[in-house]
Coordinates of C-alpha atoms and ligand atoms in Angstrom, one line a residue:
X18 CA -8.6 -12.8 22.2
X19 CA -5.8 -14.9 20.4
X20 CA -6.7 -17.4 17.7
X21 CA -4.9 -19.6 15.1
X22 CA -4.4 -19.5 11.4
X23 CA -6.5 -22.2 9.7
X24 CA -10.1 -20.7 9.5
X25 CA -11.5 -23.6 11.2
X26 CA -9.3 -23.0 13.9
X27 CA -10.4 -19.6 14.9
X28 CA -11.9 -20.3 18.4
X29 CA -15.7 -20.3 18.0
X30 CA -16.2 -17.8 21.0
X31 CA -14.0 -15.1 19.2
X32 CA -15.8 -15.6 15.8
X33 CA -19.1 -15.2 17.6
X34 CA -18.3 -12.5 19.8
X35 CA -16.8 -10.6 16.8
X36 CA -19.6 -11.6 14.4
X37 CA -22.3 -10.2 16.9
X38 CA -20.4 -7.0 17.2
X39 CA -19.8 -6.7 13.5
X40 CA -23.8 -7.4 12.8
X41 CA -24.7 -4.9 15.3
X42 CA -22.0 -2.1 14.1
X43 CA -23.4 0.8 12.4
X44 CA -20.0 2.9 12.0
X45 CA -16.7 0.9 11.0
X46 CA -13.5 1.9 10.1
X47 CA -11.0 -0.3 8.4
X48 CA -7.3 0.4 8.3
X49 CA -5.3 -1.6 5.6
X50 CA -1.7 -2.4 5.2
X51 CA 0.7 -4.2 2.8
X52 CA -0.2 -7.5 4.6
X53 CA -3.4 -7.3 3.0
X54 CA -1.9 -7.8 -0.4
X55 CA 0.7 -10.3 0.6
X56 CA -1.4 -13.3 -0.6
X57 CA -1.7 -11.7 -4.0
X58 CA 2.3 -11.8 -4.2
X59 CA 3.2 -8.3 -3.4
X60 CA 5.8 -7.9 -0.8
X61 CA 5.2 -5.8 2.4
X62 CA 7.7 -3.2 3.5
X63 CA 9.0 -4.3 7.0
X64 CA 8.2 -8.0 7.2
X65 CA 10.3 -11.0 6.0
X66 CA 11.5 -10.0 2.3
X67 CA 9.9 -6.7 2.9
X68 CA 10.8 -4.0 0.4
X69 CA 12.5 -1.9 2.9
X70 CA 14.5 -4.9 4.1
X71 CA 16.3 -5.1 0.5
X72 CA 15.8 -1.5 -0.6
X73 CA 17.0 1.5 0.7
X74 CA 13.9 3.8 1.5
X75 CA 15.8 6.8 1.6
X76 CA 17.1 6.2 -1.9
X77 CA 14.2 5.5 -3.6
X78 CA 11.0 6.8 -1.6
X79 CA 11.8 10.4 -0.7
X80 CA 11.6 13.7 -2.6
X81 CA 15.3 14.2 -2.3
X82 CA 16.0 10.6 -3.9
X83 CA 13.7 11.9 -6.8
X84 CA 15.8 15.0 -7.1
X85 CA 19.2 13.0 -6.9
X86 CA 18.1 10.5 -9.4
X87 CA 14.8 10.2 -10.8
X88 CA 16.1 7.6 -13.0
X89 CA 16.7 5.2 -10.4
X90 CA 13.4 6.1 -8.7
X91 CA 11.5 5.5 -11.7
X92 CA 12.9 2.3 -12.2
X93 CA 11.8 1.4 -8.7
X94 CA 8.0 2.6 -9.2
X95 CA 7.7 1.2 -12.6
X96 CA 8.8 -2.0 -11.3
X97 CA 6.4 -1.9 -8.4
X98 CA 3.6 -0.7 -11.0
X99 CA 4.7 -3.9 -13.1
X100 CA 4.3 -6.1 -10.1
X101 CA 0.8 -4.3 -9.1
X102 CA -0.6 -4.9 -12.3
X103 CA 0.3 -8.6 -12.6
X104 CA -1.1 -9.2 -9.3
X105 CA -4.7 -9.9 -8.7
X106 CA -7.1 -8.9 -5.6
X107 CA -7.6 -11.7 -3.1
X108 CA -10.5 -12.9 -1.1
X109 CA -9.8 -10.4 1.6
X110 CA -10.0 -7.5 -0.8
X111 CA -13.3 -8.8 -2.1
X112 CA -14.7 -9.6 1.3
X113 CA -14.2 -6.0 2.4
X114 CA -15.6 -4.4 -0.8
X115 CA -18.6 -6.5 -0.1
X116 CA -18.8 -5.7 3.6
X117 CA -18.3 -1.7 2.7
X118 CA -21.3 -2.2 0.2
X119 CA -23.5 -3.5 2.9
X120 CA -22.7 -1.3 5.8
X121 CA -23.9 2.5 5.4
X122 CA -21.4 3.9 8.1
X123 CA -18.2 2.3 6.6
X124 CA -15.0 3.7 5.5
X125 CA -11.7 2.1 4.5
X126 CA -8.5 3.9 5.1
X127 CA -5.7 2.2 3.0
X128 CA -2.1 2.6 3.1
X129 CA -1.7 0.4 0.1
X130 CA -0.9 2.0 -3.5
X131 CA -1.4 -1.1 -5.4
X132 CA -5.0 -0.4 -6.6
X133 CA -6.0 -3.8 -5.6
X134 CA -9.0 -2.7 -3.4
X135 CA -10.2 -0.6 -6.4
X136 CA -10.1 -3.6 -8.9
X137 CA -11.8 -5.7 -6.2
X138 CA -14.7 -3.4 -6.6
X139 CA -14.6 -1.7 -3.3
X140 CA -16.8 1.5 -3.5
X141 CA -14.8 4.4 -4.0
X142 CA -16.9 6.8 -1.9
X143 CA -15.9 4.5 1.0
X144 CA -12.1 4.4 0.2
X145 CA -9.5 6.8 1.3
X146 CA -6.0 6.1 -0.2
X147 CA -3.7 7.6 2.8
X148 CA -0.3 6.9 0.8
X149 CA -1.6 7.8 -2.8
X150 CA -1.6 5.4 -5.9
X151 CA 1.0 3.9 -7.9
X152 CA -1.3 4.6 -10.9
X153 CA -1.5 8.4 -10.4
X154 CA 1.2 10.7 -11.8
X155 CA 1.8 14.3 -11.3
X156 CA 4.0 17.1 -12.6
X157 CA 7.0 18.0 -10.6
X158 CA 7.1 21.4 -11.8
X159 CA 6.5 24.2 -9.1
X160 CA 4.2 26.1 -11.4
X161 CA 2.2 23.0 -12.9
X162 CA -0.9 21.3 -11.1
X163 CA -1.2 18.3 -13.6
X164 CA -2.3 15.2 -12.1
X165 CA -3.4 12.0 -14.2
X166 CA -5.2 9.3 -12.2
X167 CA -5.6 5.8 -13.4
X168 CA -2.4 5.8 -15.6
X169 CA -2.0 1.9 -16.4
X170 CA 0.7 2.4 -18.7
X171 CA 3.2 -0.3 -18.4
X172 CA 6.1 0.5 -19.0
X173 CA 5.3 4.3 -18.2
X174 CA 8.3 5.0 -20.4
X175 CA 10.0 2.9 -23.0
X176 CA 13.4 3.1 -21.4
X177 CA 12.0 1.8 -18.3
X178 CA 10.8 -1.4 -19.9
X179 CA 11.4 -4.4 -17.9
X180 CA 12.9 -6.9 -20.4
X181 CA 11.9 -10.4 -21.0
X182 CA 14.1 -13.2 -19.5
X183 CA 17.0 -14.1 -21.8
X184 CA 17.3 -10.6 -24.1
X185 CA 20.4 -8.9 -24.7
X186 CA 22.7 -9.1 -21.6
X187 CA 24.0 -5.6 -21.9
X188 CA 20.6 -4.3 -22.3
X189 CA 18.3 -2.9 -19.6
X190 CA 18.3 -6.4 -18.1
X191 CA 22.2 -6.4 -17.0
X192 CA 21.5 -2.6 -16.0
X193 CA 18.3 -3.9 -14.1
X194 CA 20.3 -6.8 -12.3
X195 CA 22.9 -4.1 -11.4
X196 CA 20.3 -1.5 -10.4
X197 CA 18.6 -4.0 -8.2
X198 CA 21.9 -4.9 -6.7
X199 CA 22.8 -1.5 -6.2
X200 CA 19.1 -0.7 -4.8
X201 CA 20.2 -3.5 -2.5
X202 CA 22.9 -1.6 -1.2
X203 CA 25.7 -3.2 -2.6
X204 CA 28.7 -1.5 -3.8
X205 CA 30.3 -1.8 -7.2
X206 CA 33.2 -3.4 -5.5
X207 CA 31.0 -5.9 -3.8
X208 CA 29.6 -6.4 -7.4
X209 CA 33.0 -6.7 -9.0
X210 CA 31.7 -4.6 -11.6
X211 CA 34.5 -3.3 -13.9
X212 CA 32.4 -2.4 -17.0
X213 CA 30.9 1.3 -16.2
X214 CA 28.7 1.0 -19.1
X215 CA 26.4 -1.4 -17.4
X216 CA 27.1 0.3 -14.0
X217 CA 24.9 3.2 -14.5
X218 CA 21.7 2.0 -13.0
X219 CA 20.0 5.3 -13.9
X220 CA 17.7 6.2 -16.9
X221 CA 18.6 9.6 -18.3
X222 CA 15.7 12.3 -17.5
X223 CA 15.1 12.7 -21.1
X224 CA 13.8 9.1 -21.2
X225 CA 11.6 9.7 -18.2
X226 CA 8.0 10.4 -18.5
X227 CA 7.3 14.3 -18.8
X228 CA 4.4 16.5 -18.2
X229 CA 1.8 16.7 -21.2
X230 CA 0.8 19.9 -19.9
X231 CA 3.5 22.2 -19.2
X232 CA 6.2 20.3 -21.1
X233 CA 8.8 21.3 -18.6
X234 CA 8.3 19.1 -15.6
X235 CA 9.2 15.5 -15.0
X236 CA 6.1 13.5 -14.0
X237 CA 6.4 11.7 -10.5
X238 CA 4.4 8.6 -9.0
X239 CA 1.5 9.9 -7.4
X240 CA 2.4 8.3 -4.0
X241 CA 3.2 9.8 -0.6
X242 CA 7.2 9.7 -0.1
X243 CA 8.5 9.6 3.6
X244 CA 8.8 13.2 4.8
X245 CA 5.8 14.3 2.6
X246 CA 2.3 15.2 3.9
X247 CA -0.7 13.1 3.2
X248 CA -2.9 14.4 0.8
X249 CA -4.9 17.4 2.4
X250 CA -8.5 16.4 0.6
X251 CA -7.9 12.8 2.0
X252 CA -7.3 13.7 5.7
X253 CA -10.0 16.3 5.7
X254 CA -12.3 13.8 4.4
X255 CA -11.2 11.3 7.0
X256 CA -11.2 13.6 10.0
X257 CA -14.6 14.9 9.0
X258 CA -16.1 11.4 8.7
X259 CA -14.4 10.6 12.2
X260 CA -15.8 14.0 13.8
X261 CA -19.3 13.3 12.1
X262 CA -19.2 9.8 14.2
X263 CA -21.1 10.0 17.5
X264 CA -19.4 7.0 18.0
X265 CA -17.5 4.3 16.1
X266 CA -18.4 0.8 16.7
X267 CA -15.6 -1.1 15.2
X268 CA -12.1 -0.7 13.5
X269 CA -10.5 -3.4 11.5
X270 CA -6.8 -3.3 11.3
X271 CA -5.7 -5.4 8.6
X272 CA -2.1 -6.5 7.7
X273 CA -0.1 -3.6 9.0
X274 CA 2.7 -3.1 11.2
X275 CA 0.8 0.2 12.7
X276 CA 4.6 1.9 12.8
X277 CA 4.0 4.7 10.1
X278 CA 1.9 8.0 11.1
X279 CA -0.4 9.3 10.8
X280 CA -1.9 6.3 9.6
X281 CA -1.4 4.3 12.9
X282 CA -3.0 7.1 14.7
X283 CA -6.6 6.1 13.5
X284 CA -6.5 3.3 15.8
X285 CA -6.5 5.4 18.7
X286 CA -8.7 7.9 17.3
X287 CA -11.6 5.3 16.7
X288 CA -11.0 3.9 20.2
X289 CA -11.5 7.3 21.7
X290 CA -15.0 7.1 19.8
X291 CA -15.9 4.0 21.4
X292 CA -14.4 1.3 18.7
X293 CA -13.3 -2.0 19.5
X294 CA -10.4 -3.1 17.8
X295 CA -10.1 -6.3 15.7
X296 CA -6.4 -7.1 14.2
X297 CA -5.7 -9.5 11.5
X298 CA -2.1 -10.1 11.1
X299 CA 0.6 -13.0 10.9
X300 CA 2.5 -11.4 13.7
X301 CA 1.2 -11.1 17.2
X302 CA 4.0 -8.7 17.9
X303 CA 2.5 -6.0 15.5
X304 CA -1.0 -6.1 17.3
X305 CA -0.2 -3.7 20.2
X306 CA -2.3 -2.2 23.0
X307 CA -5.1 -4.6 22.6
X308 CA -7.5 -4.7 25.5
X309 CA -9.9 -7.8 26.6
X310 CA -12.6 -6.4 24.8
X311 CA -10.6 -6.3 21.3
X312 CA -9.8 -9.1 19.2
X313 CA -6.5 -10.7 17.6
X314 CA -6.9 -13.0 14.6
X315 CA -3.6 -14.5 13.6
X316 CA -3.0 -15.8 10.0
X317 CA -3.0 -14.7 6.3
X318 CA -5.6 -12.2 5.8
X319 CA -6.5 -13.9 2.5
X320 CA -8.0 -16.3 4.8
X321 CA -8.9 -14.8 7.8
X322 CA -10.8 -11.9 6.6
X323 CA -13.5 -13.6 4.5
X324 CA -13.9 -16.0 7.4
X325 CA -14.6 -13.4 10.0
X326 CA -16.9 -11.6 7.9
X327 CA -18.9 -14.3 7.1
X328 CA -21.8 -13.6 9.4
X329 CA -22.4 -10.4 7.4
X330 CA -21.3 -10.7 4.0
X331 CA -21.7 -14.9 3.6
X332 CA -19.2 -16.7 1.7
X333 CA -17.0 -14.4 -0.6
X334 CA -14.2 -16.1 -2.4
Ligands
APR1 N1 -1.8 -11.2 6.3 C1 -2.1 -10.6 7.3 N2 -0.8 -9.9 7.7 C2 0.5 -9.8 7.2 C3 0.5 -11.0 6.0 C4 -0.4 -11.5 5.6 N3 -0.4 -12.6 4.7 N4 1.8 -10.8 5.8 C5 2.4 -10.0 6.4 N5 1.6 -9.4 7.3 C6 1.6 -8.2 8.4 C7 3.2 -8.2 8.9 O1 3.3 -9.0 10.3 C8 3.0 -6.6 9.4 O2 2.7 -6.5 10.5 O3 1.7 -7.0 7.6 C9 2.3 -6.1 8.0 C10 3.1 -5.3 7.0 O4 3.8 -4.2 7.8 P1 4.6 -3.2 6.8 O5 5.4 -4.0 6.0 O6 5.1 -2.4 7.7 O7 3.6 -2.6 5.7 P2 2.7 -1.4 6.1 O8 1.9 -1.3 7.4 O9 1.5 -1.3 5.1 O10 3.5 0.1 6.0 C11 3.0 1.0 6.4 O11 5.0 2.3 5.2 O12 6.7 1.8 4.1 C12 5.6 2.9 4.2 O13 4.1 3.7 2.5 C13 4.4 2.5 3.0 O14 2.0 2.1 3.2 C14 3.2 1.8 3.7 C15 3.4 2.2 5.2

């Protein structure tokens, strides 16, 4: 079952048994997590250097946090949009896009909000975004249903601009450095910040993106925050696909710690439909509950995924 990092080191027996299963499979699910985009330079959430290791999720990724300080939250998401726009899909994104195009019964469940699968040309009708998309925005006014998809404006509001290195120190840069430090749960005392003017990490609501339709509400990132339900239409589509499946042959579990539900629950759902599980992860510890009929491929998704899919998609790099 277990295998090592470099492609050539994947035990041939594992690669062979997996490839034959992949070739014969007509119904495949793929569950994707932040580890898929690690090789594209985007941090994961819980791994080493993970976002939630250095930033307080409760201060940044909850509806309550947005109510309390929308400026702080928008600084965080504007920064993540900026990083995601600067990143590029890697070989694993392209390989999965290729496989999904070649397999009729294929559905990708992505927890990622970075837009890289879409930019790799993944067929959209075979891609369900469980946690939303950084590049969608929606109005927060109770009476307004405004949603804008594929908004790639960077910065999304001038006041959120991430300044270029070496500009005016009392500008947003200093505030940004301070806000990052604050986001890293450091107190003013620890930061030894005397000057109030650069302490306030937030951006006034008036400078934040507002709804062009109702003109009342603030816009918020189109992602699913902790404590929020997943998009109803997405869940219905996924559940319908699973229910319509007499059987599911395989589920690929790529770069996820599988700790966040309901996303992580799809592995057992697929298993209950007869699926064998193939995990790609740098950490064996995050490949829980595997049986002798499953596969664990240890290593960087950007290297391993193109390799293990080669039997069906050929060489995609
Ligand atoms: N290749 C493969 N796997 C990797 C790589 C890599 N290069 N780098 C890290 N990993 C693995 C880690 O070992 C870990 O198991 O990717 C996983 C990342 O796990 P998390 O950081 O928990 O991210 P994810 O599983 O996507 O989180 C789920 O939680 O924070 C919320 O909404 C957020 O969608 C996210 C959800």
